[in-house]
Amino acid sequence: MGSWRELGAHFSTAVVLAGGVLVGAVNIYVAASLLPTAVAGIGGERLYAWNMTAFLVAQVVATMFVSRALARLGNATAYYLGFGVFATGSVVCAVSPAMPVLLAGRGVQGLGAGLLTGLGFAVIHSALPRQLWARGSALISAMFGVGNLVGPALGGLFAQFGSWRAAFVVLAGAAVVIAAQVPRALPRSERSPSAPVPSFALTAVVGAVGAVSIAGILTSILAMAAFIVLGFGFVVAFLLVEKRAAVRVLPAEAYESGSPLRWIYLTIMCLAAGVSVEAFLPLFSQHLGGLPPAAAGFFSAALSFGWSAGQIVSSSARRVRLLCLAGPTLLAAAFVVLALLQRENASVLAWLAVLLAGGTGIGIAMPHLSVAAMASGQQAAAAIATVLTMATAFGASIAGLLVNLGAPSMVTSARYLLIGFAVVAAAGVFTTAAAGVGARPAVARTDLPPSPHDRAPSGSSIDPE
């Protein structure tokens, strides 16, 4: 297990891998903070909620092209493409004269962000020595939490002064600055023939994310339920076709009998979906705790802050199985406790401690689950981003459904939301046990390309090159 000091010796690499994930994560929360100001200037109130839908659908699509981009373009060029597309989308958003143009820009941003997120996980095994994989995974995953802290602050600052367009310019500039580090950050990689695009699987995933995202913005409970069912129908169709397809989005190992990879992915989804409750925490803290909007905004960051801190601390821990089991257990317990604390005139300070504990549950398990998936190869590593994005999209829509089911009572809405996601988190305990992460020594995969940083032992007769 390498140290953080060792990772610091690969500073440029860490900046590119983590920075690519960070610009996408920050963008989500920047846009949420800026939209009220943007709508006041360019109109489009009816299309307000589609800003997130356009971004998420495009992001899911892009994550499925990561392996193909690496095969056809190589590490460096694939990263240039990701940063370039994201910067272009940000510029389109900055100059948008009307909401349809802003939506187009958000879609382009989503394509770039999805590619960058997938590349961050997929390139770790070739860009960093093997002993730094856990540290690198923790750093990259922590960027989602950092984005939740930086995004609202940055967006709120520009919105306060009515300069929402300038915020998108800053995002474009940040992408260009990080892209400048690519030549010295990433090792050269050989290009290989890219596989055909799995058209049906791509259509099914887009349909699933689109259907569930639409469900999250509807007001009719029956319509919501119908689109949720439609979304899960697309998921079932995706899995049935993927299992028999010659070209897959997920690695073939995920469909092999007895393979732990499917359970690893499901556990990641159970943990990542829990972050969806953050969108409603400021609402609950204002209405039930009486907080002003500025203070209530911090509650949307507490869970992600715990996630980030937990990952940094636990990435060097040895008792991997215990941490992977404790993660979803702690998250589920936190949601149950928080549900019991929901009442009129609630003491919201207690919420912060519970949210931090729940986020820590995500953080102590996530880096070890990511490393376990990476051990199955580059495609499995790249699929982590697809799994995370799917969890975010489905989680956000289910959260909206649960809140609407509890309306008009704010207390009931909060309890429905928190108990519902406590059940999701608890399911992660069973998927972790089925995955068996840390239960036995990992067997090295012979089909993994060696990391360029791996070298023969000192004094060995083996040529390290």
CSV table of C-alpha atoms in Angstrom, one decimal:
chain,number,residue,atom,x,y,z
A,1,MET,CA,0.0,0.0,0.0
A,2,GLY,CA,1.6,3.3,-1.1
A,3,SER,CA,1.5,6.5,0.9
A,4,TRP,CA,0.0,9.9,0.1
A,5,ARG,CA,3.6,11.2,-0.2
A,6,GLU,CA,4.3,8.6,-2.9
A,7,LEU,CA,1.2,9.8,-4.7
A,8,GLY,CA,2.5,13.3,-4.4
A,9,ALA,CA,5.5,12.3,-6.6
A,10,HIS,CA,2.9,11.8,-9.4
A,11,PHE,CA,1.4,15.2,-8.9
A,12,SER,CA,0.7,16.0,-12.5
A,13,THR,CA,-1.0,12.6,-13.0
A,14,ALA,CA,-3.1,13.2,-9.9
A,15,VAL,CA,-4.2,16.6,-11.1
A,16,VAL,CA,-5.3,15.3,-14.5
A,17,LEU,CA,-7.2,12.2,-13.1
A,18,ALA,CA,-8.8,14.0,-10.2
A,19,GLY,CA,-9.3,17.3,-12.0
A,20,GLY,CA,-11.2,15.7,-14.8
A,21,VAL,CA,-13.7,14.3,-12.4
A,22,LEU,CA,-13.8,17.5,-10.4
A,23,VAL,CA,-14.8,19.8,-13.2
A,24,GLY,CA,-17.8,17.6,-14.0
A,25,ALA,CA,-18.8,17.3,-10.3
A,26,VAL,CA,-18.5,21.1,-9.7
A,27,ASN,CA,-20.5,21.8,-12.8
A,28,ILE,CA,-23.5,19.9,-11.5
A,29,TYR,CA,-23.8,22.1,-8.4
A,30,VAL,CA,-22.7,25.3,-10.1
A,31,ALA,CA,-25.6,24.9,-12.6
A,32,ALA,CA,-28.1,24.2,-9.9
A,33,SER,CA,-27.1,27.4,-8.1
A,34,LEU,CA,-27.1,29.5,-11.3
A,35,LEU,CA,-30.3,28.4,-12.9
A,36,PRO,CA,-32.7,30.7,-11.1
A,37,THR,CA,-30.6,33.7,-12.1
A,38,ALA,CA,-30.3,32.3,-15.7
A,39,VAL,CA,-34.0,31.8,-16.1
A,40,ALA,CA,-34.7,35.3,-14.9
A,41,GLY,CA,-32.5,36.5,-17.8
A,42,ILE,CA,-33.3,34.2,-20.7
A,43,GLY,CA,-36.6,32.6,-19.7
A,44,GLY,CA,-37.5,29.0,-20.1
A,45,GLU,CA,-39.1,28.2,-16.8
A,46,ARG,CA,-40.9,25.1,-18.2
A,47,LEU,CA,-37.6,23.6,-19.2
A,48,TYR,CA,-36.0,24.3,-15.9
A,49,ALA,CA,-35.8,20.7,-14.7
A,50,TRP,CA,-34.5,19.4,-18.0
A,51,ASN,CA,-31.1,21.0,-17.4
A,52,MET,CA,-30.2,18.1,-15.1
A,53,THR,CA,-31.9,15.5,-17.4
A,54,ALA,CA,-29.9,16.6,-20.4
A,55,PHE,CA,-26.6,16.6,-18.4
A,56,LEU,CA,-27.2,13.1,-16.8
A,57,VAL,CA,-28.4,11.4,-20.0
A,58,ALA,CA,-25.4,12.7,-22.0
A,59,GLN,CA,-23.0,11.8,-19.1
A,60,VAL,CA,-24.3,8.2,-19.0
A,61,VAL,CA,-23.8,7.9,-22.8
A,62,ALA,CA,-20.3,9.2,-22.7
A,63,THR,CA,-19.1,6.8,-19.9
A,64,MET,CA,-19.9,3.9,-22.1
A,65,PHE,CA,-17.5,5.1,-24.8
A,66,VAL,CA,-14.5,5.4,-22.5
A,67,SER,CA,-12.9,2.0,-23.4
A,68,ARG,CA,-13.4,2.7,-27.1
A,69,ALA,CA,-11.9,6.2,-26.8
A,70,LEU,CA,-8.9,4.8,-25.1
A,71,ALA,CA,-8.5,2.0,-27.6
A,72,ARG,CA,-8.8,4.3,-30.6
A,73,LEU,CA,-7.1,7.5,-29.3
A,74,GLY,CA,-4.8,6.5,-26.5
A,75,ASN,CA,-4.7,8.0,-23.0
A,76,ALA,CA,-3.6,11.6,-23.8
A,77,THR,CA,-5.7,12.2,-26.9
A,78,ALA,CA,-8.8,10.7,-25.1
A,79,TYR,CA,-8.2,13.2,-22.3
A,80,TYR,CA,-7.8,16.1,-24.7
A,81,LEU,CA,-11.1,15.1,-26.3
A,82,GLY,CA,-12.9,15.0,-22.9
A,83,PHE,CA,-11.6,18.4,-21.7
A,84,GLY,CA,-12.2,19.9,-25.2
A,85,VAL,CA,-15.8,18.8,-25.3
A,86,PHE,CA,-16.5,19.9,-21.8
A,87,ALA,CA,-15.0,23.3,-22.4
A,88,THR,CA,-17.0,23.7,-25.6
A,89,GLY,CA,-20.2,22.9,-23.8
A,90,SER,CA,-19.4,25.4,-21.1
A,91,VAL,CA,-18.8,28.1,-23.7
A,92,VAL,CA,-22.2,27.3,-25.3
A,93,CYS,CA,-23.8,27.7,-21.9
A,94,ALA,CA,-22.0,31.0,-21.3
A,95,VAL,CA,-23.3,32.6,-24.6
A,96,SER,CA,-26.8,31.0,-24.6
A,97,PRO,CA,-29.5,33.5,-25.7
A,98,ALA,CA,-32.4,31.2,-24.8
A,99,MET,CA,-33.1,28.1,-22.7
A,100,PRO,CA,-33.0,25.6,-25.6
A,101,VAL,CA,-29.4,26.7,-26.4
A,102,LEU,CA,-28.5,26.3,-22.7
A,103,LEU,CA,-29.9,22.8,-22.7
A,104,ALA,CA,-27.8,22.0,-25.7
A,105,GLY,CA,-24.7,23.3,-23.9
A,106,ARG,CA,-25.6,21.2,-20.9
A,107,GLY,CA,-25.8,18.1,-23.0
A,108,VAL,CA,-22.4,18.8,-24.5
A,109,GLN,CA,-21.0,19.4,-21.0
A,110,GLY,CA,-22.5,16.0,-19.9
A,111,LEU,CA,-20.6,14.3,-22.8
A,112,GLY,CA,-17.3,15.8,-21.7
A,113,ALA,CA,-17.9,15.2,-18.0
A,114,GLY,CA,-18.9,11.5,-18.6
A,115,LEU,CA,-15.8,10.9,-20.6
A,116,LEU,CA,-13.5,12.5,-18.1
A,117,THR,CA,-15.1,10.7,-15.2
A,118,GLY,CA,-14.7,7.3,-16.9
A,119,LEU,CA,-11.2,8.1,-17.9
A,120,GLY,CA,-10.3,8.9,-14.4
A,121,PHE,CA,-11.1,5.4,-13.2
A,122,ALA,CA,-9.9,3.6,-16.4
A,123,VAL,CA,-6.4,5.2,-16.6
A,124,ILE,CA,-5.4,4.6,-13.0
A,125,HIS,CA,-4.0,1.2,-13.6
A,126,SER,CA,-1.6,2.4,-16.3
A,127,ALA,CA,-0.9,5.9,-15.0
A,128,LEU,CA,0.0,5.0,-11.4
A,129,PRO,CA,2.0,2.2,-9.8
A,130,ARG,CA,-0.1,-0.7,-8.5
A,131,GLN,CA,0.5,0.1,-4.8
A,132,LEU,CA,-1.1,3.6,-5.4
A,133,TRP,CA,-4.3,2.3,-7.0
A,134,ALA,CA,-6.3,2.6,-3.8
A,135,ARG,CA,-4.9,6.1,-3.0
A,136,GLY,CA,-5.7,7.2,-6.6
A,137,SER,CA,-9.2,5.8,-6.5
A,138,ALA,CA,-9.9,7.5,-3.1
A,139,LEU,CA,-8.6,10.8,-4.5
A,140,ILE,CA,-10.7,10.6,-7.6
A,141,SER,CA,-13.9,9.5,-5.8
A,142,ALA,CA,-13.4,12.3,-3.2
A,143,MET,CA,-13.8,14.8,-6.0
A,144,PHE,CA,-17.5,14.2,-6.1
A,145,GLY,CA,-17.7,15.4,-2.5
A,146,VAL,CA,-15.3,18.3,-3.2
A,147,GLY,CA,-17.6,19.3,-6.1
A,148,ASN,CA,-20.5,19.4,-3.7
A,149,LEU,CA,-18.7,21.9,-1.6
A,150,VAL,CA,-17.1,24.1,-4.2
A,151,GLY,CA,-20.0,24.0,-6.7
A,152,PRO,CA,-22.7,25.7,-4.6
A,153,ALA,CA,-20.2,28.3,-3.3
A,154,LEU,CA,-18.9,29.2,-6.8
A,155,GLY,CA,-22.4,29.3,-8.3
A,156,GLY,CA,-23.8,31.3,-5.5
A,157,LEU,CA,-21.0,33.8,-5.7
A,158,PHE,CA,-21.6,34.5,-9.4
A,159,ALA,CA,-25.4,34.4,-9.0
A,160,GLN,CA,-25.1,36.9,-6.2
A,161,PHE,CA,-23.6,39.4,-8.6
A,162,GLY,CA,-25.8,38.4,-11.5
A,163,SER,CA,-22.9,37.1,-13.6
A,164,TRP,CA,-24.1,33.5,-14.2
A,165,ARG,CA,-22.4,33.5,-17.7
A,166,ALA,CA,-19.0,34.2,-16.2
A,167,ALA,CA,-19.3,31.0,-14.1
A,168,PHE,CA,-19.4,28.8,-17.2
A,169,VAL,CA,-16.4,30.7,-18.6
A,170,VAL,CA,-14.5,29.9,-15.4
A,171,LEU,CA,-15.4,26.2,-15.9
A,172,ALA,CA,-14.2,26.3,-19.5
A,173,GLY,CA,-10.9,27.9,-18.4
A,174,ALA,CA,-10.4,25.3,-15.6
A,175,ALA,CA,-10.7,22.5,-18.2
A,176,VAL,CA,-8.1,24.1,-20.5
A,177,VAL,CA,-5.7,24.6,-17.6
A,178,ILE,CA,-5.9,21.0,-16.5
A,179,ALA,CA,-5.7,19.7,-20.0
A,180,ALA,CA,-2.3,21.5,-20.3
A,181,GLN,CA,-0.9,19.0,-17.7
A,182,VAL,CA,-1.8,16.0,-19.9
A,183,PRO,CA,1.6,15.6,-21.8
A,184,ARG,CA,3.7,15.2,-18.7
A,185,ALA,CA,1.0,13.5,-16.6
A,186,LEU,CA,0.1,10.4,-18.7
A,187,PRO,CA,2.2,7.6,-20.1
A,188,ARG,CA,2.1,6.8,-23.8
A,189,SER,CA,-0.3,4.1,-24.6
A,190,GLU,CA,-0.7,2.0,-27.7
A,191,ARG,CA,-3.8,2.3,-29.8
A,192,SER,CA,-5.8,-0.8,-30.7
A,193,PRO,CA,-8.8,-1.5,-33.0
A,194,SER,CA,-12.0,-0.2,-31.3
A,195,ALA,CA,-15.0,-2.6,-30.9
A,196,PRO,CA,-18.3,-1.9,-32.5
A,197,VAL,CA,-20.8,0.3,-30.5
A,198,PRO,CA,-23.5,-1.8,-28.8
A,199,SER,CA,-26.4,0.1,-30.2
A,200,PHE,CA,-29.3,-1.6,-28.4
A,201,ALA,CA,-27.5,-1.5,-25.0
A,202,LEU,CA,-26.8,2.2,-25.6
A,203,THR,CA,-30.5,2.8,-26.5
A,204,ALA,CA,-31.7,0.9,-23.4
A,205,VAL,CA,-29.5,2.8,-21.0
A,206,VAL,CA,-30.4,6.2,-22.4
A,207,GLY,CA,-34.1,5.1,-22.3
A,208,ALA,CA,-33.8,4.0,-18.7
A,209,VAL,CA,-32.0,7.1,-17.5
A,210,GLY,CA,-34.4,9.3,-19.6
A,211,ALA,CA,-37.5,7.6,-18.3
A,212,VAL,CA,-36.5,7.8,-14.6
A,213,SER,CA,-35.3,11.4,-15.0
A,214,ILE,CA,-38.7,12.4,-16.5
A,215,ALA,CA,-40.4,10.6,-13.6
A,216,GLY,CA,-38.5,12.8,-11.2
A,217,ILE,CA,-40.0,16.0,-12.7
A,218,LEU,CA,-43.6,14.9,-13.0
A,219,THR,CA,-46.3,15.9,-10.4
A,220,SER,CA,-48.7,13.0,-11.1
A,221,ILE,CA,-48.0,10.0,-8.9
A,222,LEU,CA,-49.4,7.6,-11.5
A,223,ALA,CA,-47.3,9.2,-14.2
A,224,MET,CA,-44.2,9.0,-12.0
A,225,ALA,CA,-44.9,5.3,-11.3
A,226,ALA,CA,-45.4,4.6,-15.0
A,227,PHE,CA,-42.1,6.1,-16.0
A,228,ILE,CA,-40.3,4.4,-13.1
A,229,VAL,CA,-41.6,1.0,-14.4
A,230,LEU,CA,-40.6,2.0,-17.9
A,231,GLY,CA,-37.2,2.8,-16.7
A,232,PHE,CA,-36.7,-0.5,-14.9
A,233,GLY,CA,-38.1,-2.2,-18.0
A,234,PHE,CA,-35.3,-0.7,-20.0
A,235,VAL,CA,-32.8,-1.9,-17.4
A,236,VAL,CA,-34.1,-5.4,-17.7
A,237,ALA,CA,-33.9,-5.3,-21.5
A,238,PHE,CA,-30.3,-3.9,-21.2
A,239,LEU,CA,-29.2,-6.8,-18.9
A,240,LEU,CA,-30.9,-9.5,-21.0
A,241,VAL,CA,-29.3,-8.3,-24.3
A,242,GLU,CA,-25.9,-7.5,-22.7
A,243,LYS,CA,-25.6,-11.0,-21.2
A,244,ARG,CA,-25.7,-12.6,-24.7
A,245,ALA,CA,-24.1,-9.8,-26.7
A,246,ALA,CA,-20.6,-10.2,-28.3
A,247,VAL,CA,-19.9,-6.5,-27.6
A,248,ARG,CA,-20.9,-5.3,-24.2
A,249,VAL,CA,-21.0,-2.0,-22.1
A,250,LEU,CA,-20.1,-3.9,-18.9
A,251,PRO,CA,-17.3,-6.5,-18.9
A,252,ALA,CA,-18.2,-10.1,-19.6
A,253,GLU,CA,-17.1,-11.1,-16.1
A,254,ALA,CA,-20.1,-9.2,-14.7
A,255,TYR,CA,-22.4,-11.8,-16.2
A,256,GLU,CA,-20.4,-14.9,-15.4
A,257,SER,CA,-21.8,-17.3,-12.8
A,258,GLY,CA,-20.0,-16.9,-9.5
A,259,SER,CA,-18.3,-13.7,-10.5
A,260,PRO,CA,-18.1,-11.1,-7.7
A,261,LEU,CA,-18.0,-8.1,-10.1
A,262,ARG,CA,-21.8,-7.8,-10.4
A,263,TRP,CA,-22.2,-7.6,-6.7
A,264,ILE,CA,-19.4,-5.0,-6.5
A,265,TYR,CA,-21.2,-2.8,-9.0
A,266,LEU,CA,-24.5,-3.2,-7.1
A,267,THR,CA,-22.9,-2.3,-3.8
A,268,ILE,CA,-21.4,0.8,-5.5
A,269,MET,CA,-24.9,1.7,-6.7
A,270,CYS,CA,-26.5,1.2,-3.3
A,271,LEU,CA,-23.9,3.6,-1.7
A,272,ALA,CA,-23.8,6.2,-4.4
A,273,ALA,CA,-27.6,6.4,-4.7
A,274,GLY,CA,-27.7,7.6,-1.1
A,275,VAL,CA,-26.2,11.0,-2.0
A,276,SER,CA,-29.5,11.7,-3.9
A,277,VAL,CA,-31.1,12.8,-0.6
A,278,GLU,CA,-28.8,15.8,-0.5
A,279,ALA,CA,-31.0,17.7,-3.0
A,280,PHE,CA,-33.8,17.9,-0.5
A,281,LEU,CA,-31.9,18.5,2.7
A,282,PRO,CA,-31.8,22.4,2.3
A,283,LEU,CA,-35.5,22.3,1.8
A,284,PHE,CA,-36.1,20.3,4.9
A,285,SER,CA,-33.7,22.3,7.0
A,286,GLN,CA,-35.5,25.6,6.0
A,287,HIS,CA,-39.0,24.4,6.6
A,288,LEU,CA,-38.5,22.1,9.6
A,289,GLY,CA,-35.5,23.8,11.2
A,290,GLY,CA,-36.2,27.4,10.3
A,291,LEU,CA,-32.7,28.0,8.8
A,292,PRO,CA,-32.1,30.8,6.3
A,293,PRO,CA,-31.2,29.7,2.7
A,294,ALA,CA,-27.5,30.4,3.1
A,295,ALA,CA,-27.1,28.2,6.2
A,296,ALA,CA,-29.4,25.5,4.8
A,297,GLY,CA,-27.1,25.1,1.8
A,298,PHE,CA,-24.4,23.5,4.0
A,299,PHE,CA,-26.7,20.6,4.7
A,300,SER,CA,-26.5,19.5,1.0
A,301,ALA,CA,-22.7,19.2,1.4
A,302,ALA,CA,-22.5,17.3,4.7
A,303,LEU,CA,-23.1,13.8,3.3
A,304,SER,CA,-20.5,14.3,0.5
A,305,PHE,CA,-18.0,15.9,2.9
A,306,GLY,CA,-18.2,12.7,5.1
A,307,TRP,CA,-17.8,10.6,1.9
A,308,SER,CA,-14.6,12.5,0.9
A,309,ALA,CA,-13.1,12.5,4.4
A,310,GLY,CA,-13.9,8.8,4.9
A,311,GLN,CA,-12.2,7.8,1.6
A,312,ILE,CA,-9.0,9.7,2.4
A,313,VAL,CA,-8.8,8.2,5.9
A,314,SER,CA,-9.7,4.6,4.9
A,315,SER,CA,-7.8,4.1,1.7
A,316,SER,CA,-4.8,2.7,3.5
A,317,ALA,CA,-6.8,0.5,5.9
A,318,ARG,CA,-6.1,-3.2,5.9
A,319,ARG,CA,-9.4,-4.7,7.1
A,320,VAL,CA,-11.1,-4.3,3.7
A,321,ARG,CA,-14.0,-6.7,4.3
A,322,LEU,CA,-15.0,-5.1,7.6
A,323,LEU,CA,-14.9,-1.6,6.0
A,324,CYS,CA,-17.0,-2.7,3.0
A,325,LEU,CA,-19.6,-4.3,5.3
A,326,ALA,CA,-19.6,-1.3,7.7
A,327,GLY,CA,-20.1,1.2,5.0
A,328,PRO,CA,-23.6,0.5,3.9
A,329,THR,CA,-24.5,-0.5,7.5
A,330,LEU,CA,-23.5,3.0,8.7
A,331,LEU,CA,-25.2,4.8,5.9
A,332,ALA,CA,-28.5,2.9,6.5
A,333,ALA,CA,-28.4,3.5,10.2
A,334,ALA,CA,-27.7,7.2,9.7
A,335,PHE,CA,-30.8,7.5,7.4
A,336,VAL,CA,-33.0,5.8,10.0
A,337,VAL,CA,-31.8,8.0,12.8
A,338,LEU,CA,-32.2,11.1,10.6
A,339,ALA,CA,-35.8,10.0,9.7
A,340,LEU,CA,-36.6,9.8,13.5
A,341,LEU,CA,-35.2,13.3,13.9
A,342,GLN,CA,-37.6,14.9,11.4
A,343,ARG,CA,-40.3,17.0,13.1
A,344,GLU,CA,-41.5,20.6,13.1
A,345,ASN,CA,-39.0,23.0,14.8
A,346,ALA,CA,-36.3,20.3,14.7
A,347,SER,CA,-32.8,20.7,16.1
A,348,VAL,CA,-31.0,20.7,12.8
A,349,LEU,CA,-27.5,20.7,14.4
A,350,ALA,CA,-28.0,17.0,15.3
A,351,TRP,CA,-28.6,16.4,11.6
A,352,LEU,CA,-25.1,17.5,10.6
A,353,ALA,CA,-23.5,14.9,12.9
A,354,VAL,CA,-25.7,12.1,11.5
A,355,LEU,CA,-25.1,13.2,7.9
A,356,LEU,CA,-21.4,13.2,8.4
A,357,ALA,CA,-21.5,9.7,9.8
A,358,GLY,CA,-23.6,8.5,6.9
A,359,GLY,CA,-21.2,10.0,4.4
A,360,THR,CA,-18.3,8.4,6.2
A,361,GLY,CA,-20.0,5.1,5.6
A,362,ILE,CA,-19.9,5.7,1.9
A,363,GLY,CA,-16.3,6.8,2.1
A,364,ILE,CA,-14.8,3.9,4.0
A,365,ALA,CA,-16.1,1.4,1.5
A,366,MET,CA,-16.0,3.1,-1.9
A,367,PRO,CA,-12.2,3.1,-2.6
A,368,HIS,CA,-11.9,-0.6,-1.8
A,369,LEU,CA,-14.9,-1.5,-4.0
A,370,SER,CA,-13.4,0.5,-6.8
A,371,VAL,CA,-10.0,-1.2,-6.5
A,372,ALA,CA,-11.8,-4.6,-6.4
A,373,ALA,CA,-13.5,-3.7,-9.7
A,374,MET,CA,-10.3,-2.4,-11.3
A,375,ALA,CA,-8.6,-5.8,-10.6
A,376,SER,CA,-10.9,-7.2,-13.4
A,377,GLY,CA,-9.4,-5.0,-16.1
A,378,GLN,CA,-9.6,-1.7,-17.8
A,379,GLN,CA,-13.2,-2.2,-19.1
A,380,ALA,CA,-14.4,-3.0,-15.5
A,381,ALA,CA,-12.6,0.1,-14.2
A,382,ALA,CA,-14.2,2.3,-16.9
A,383,ALA,CA,-17.6,0.9,-16.1
A,384,ILE,CA,-17.4,2.3,-12.6
A,385,ALA,CA,-18.3,5.7,-13.9
A,386,THR,CA,-21.3,4.3,-15.8
A,387,VAL,CA,-22.4,2.6,-12.6
A,388,LEU,CA,-22.0,5.8,-10.5
A,389,THR,CA,-23.9,7.9,-13.1
A,390,MET,CA,-26.7,5.4,-13.3
A,391,ALA,CA,-27.0,5.4,-9.5
A,392,THR,CA,-27.1,9.2,-9.5
A,393,ALA,CA,-29.8,9.4,-12.2
A,394,PHE,CA,-32.0,6.6,-10.7
A,395,GLY,CA,-31.5,7.9,-7.2
A,396,ALA,CA,-32.5,11.5,-8.0
A,397,SER,CA,-35.7,10.4,-9.7
A,398,ILE,CA,-36.7,7.9,-6.9
A,399,ALA,CA,-36.0,10.7,-4.3
A,400,GLY,CA,-38.4,13.0,-6.1
A,401,LEU,CA,-41.0,10.2,-6.2
A,402,LEU,CA,-40.7,9.6,-2.4
A,403,VAL,CA,-40.9,13.2,-1.5
A,404,ASN,CA,-44.0,13.7,-3.7
A,405,LEU,CA,-45.6,10.7,-2.1
A,406,GLY,CA,-45.3,12.3,1.3
A,407,ALA,CA,-46.7,15.7,0.2
A,408,PRO,CA,-48.1,18.0,1.4
A,409,SER,CA,-46.6,17.1,4.8
A,410,MET,CA,-42.9,18.1,4.9
A,411,VAL,CA,-42.3,15.8,7.8
A,412,THR,CA,-43.8,12.8,6.0
A,413,SER,CA,-41.9,13.6,2.8
A,414,ALA,CA,-38.7,13.7,4.7
A,415,ARG,CA,-39.3,10.4,6.5
A,416,TYR,CA,-40.4,8.7,3.3
A,417,LEU,CA,-37.3,9.8,1.6
A,418,LEU,CA,-34.9,8.8,4.3
A,419,ILE,CA,-36.5,5.4,5.1
A,420,GLY,CA,-36.6,4.6,1.4
A,421,PHE,CA,-32.9,5.2,1.0
A,422,ALA,CA,-32.1,3.4,4.3
A,423,VAL,CA,-33.6,0.3,2.6
A,424,VAL,CA,-31.4,0.9,-0.5
A,425,ALA,CA,-28.3,1.3,1.7
A,426,ALA,CA,-29.2,-1.8,3.7
A,427,ALA,CA,-29.4,-3.8,0.5
A,428,GLY,CA,-25.7,-2.9,0.1
A,429,VAL,CA,-24.8,-5.1,3.1
A,430,PHE,CA,-26.1,-8.2,1.3
A,431,THR,CA,-24.5,-7.3,-2.0
A,432,THR,CA,-21.2,-6.7,-0.2
A,433,ALA,CA,-21.4,-10.1,1.5
A,434,ALA,CA,-22.1,-11.7,-1.9
A,435,ALA,CA,-19.2,-9.9,-3.5
A,436,GLY,CA,-16.7,-11.2,-0.9
A,437,VAL,CA,-14.4,-8.2,-1.2
A,438,GLY,CA,-11.5,-8.6,1.1
A,439,ALA,CA,-12.6,-12.1,2.2
A,440,ARG,CA,-9.7,-13.8,0.5
A,441,PRO,CA,-6.5,-12.8,-1.2
A,442,ALA,CA,-7.1,-11.5,-4.7
A,443,VAL,CA,-5.9,-13.6,-7.6
A,444,ALA,CA,-3.9,-11.6,-10.1
A,445,ARG,CA,-5.5,-11.4,-13.5
A,446,THR,CA,-3.2,-12.6,-16.2
A,447,ASP,CA,-5.0,-10.6,-18.9
A,448,LEU,CA,-4.3,-7.3,-17.2
A,449,PRO,CA,-1.8,-5.1,-19.1
A,450,PRO,CA,1.1,-4.3,-16.8
A,451,SER,CA,1.4,-0.9,-15.4
A,452,PRO,CA,4.3,1.0,-17.0
A,453,HIS,CA,5.4,1.9,-13.4
A,454,ASP,CA,5.8,-1.8,-12.4
A,455,ARG,CA,9.4,-2.8,-12.5
A,456,ALA,CA,11.3,-6.0,-11.8
A,457,PRO,CA,12.9,-6.3,-8.3
A,458,SER,CA,16.3,-4.9,-7.8
A,459,GLY,CA,19.0,-7.4,-8.9
A,460,SER,CA,16.6,-9.4,-11.1
A,461,SER,CA,17.7,-10.7,-14.4
A,462,ILE,CA,14.4,-9.8,-15.9
A,463,ASP,CA,14.6,-6.8,-18.2
A,464,PRO,CA,12.2,-4.2,-16.7
A,465,GLU,CA,11.5,-2.7,-20.1
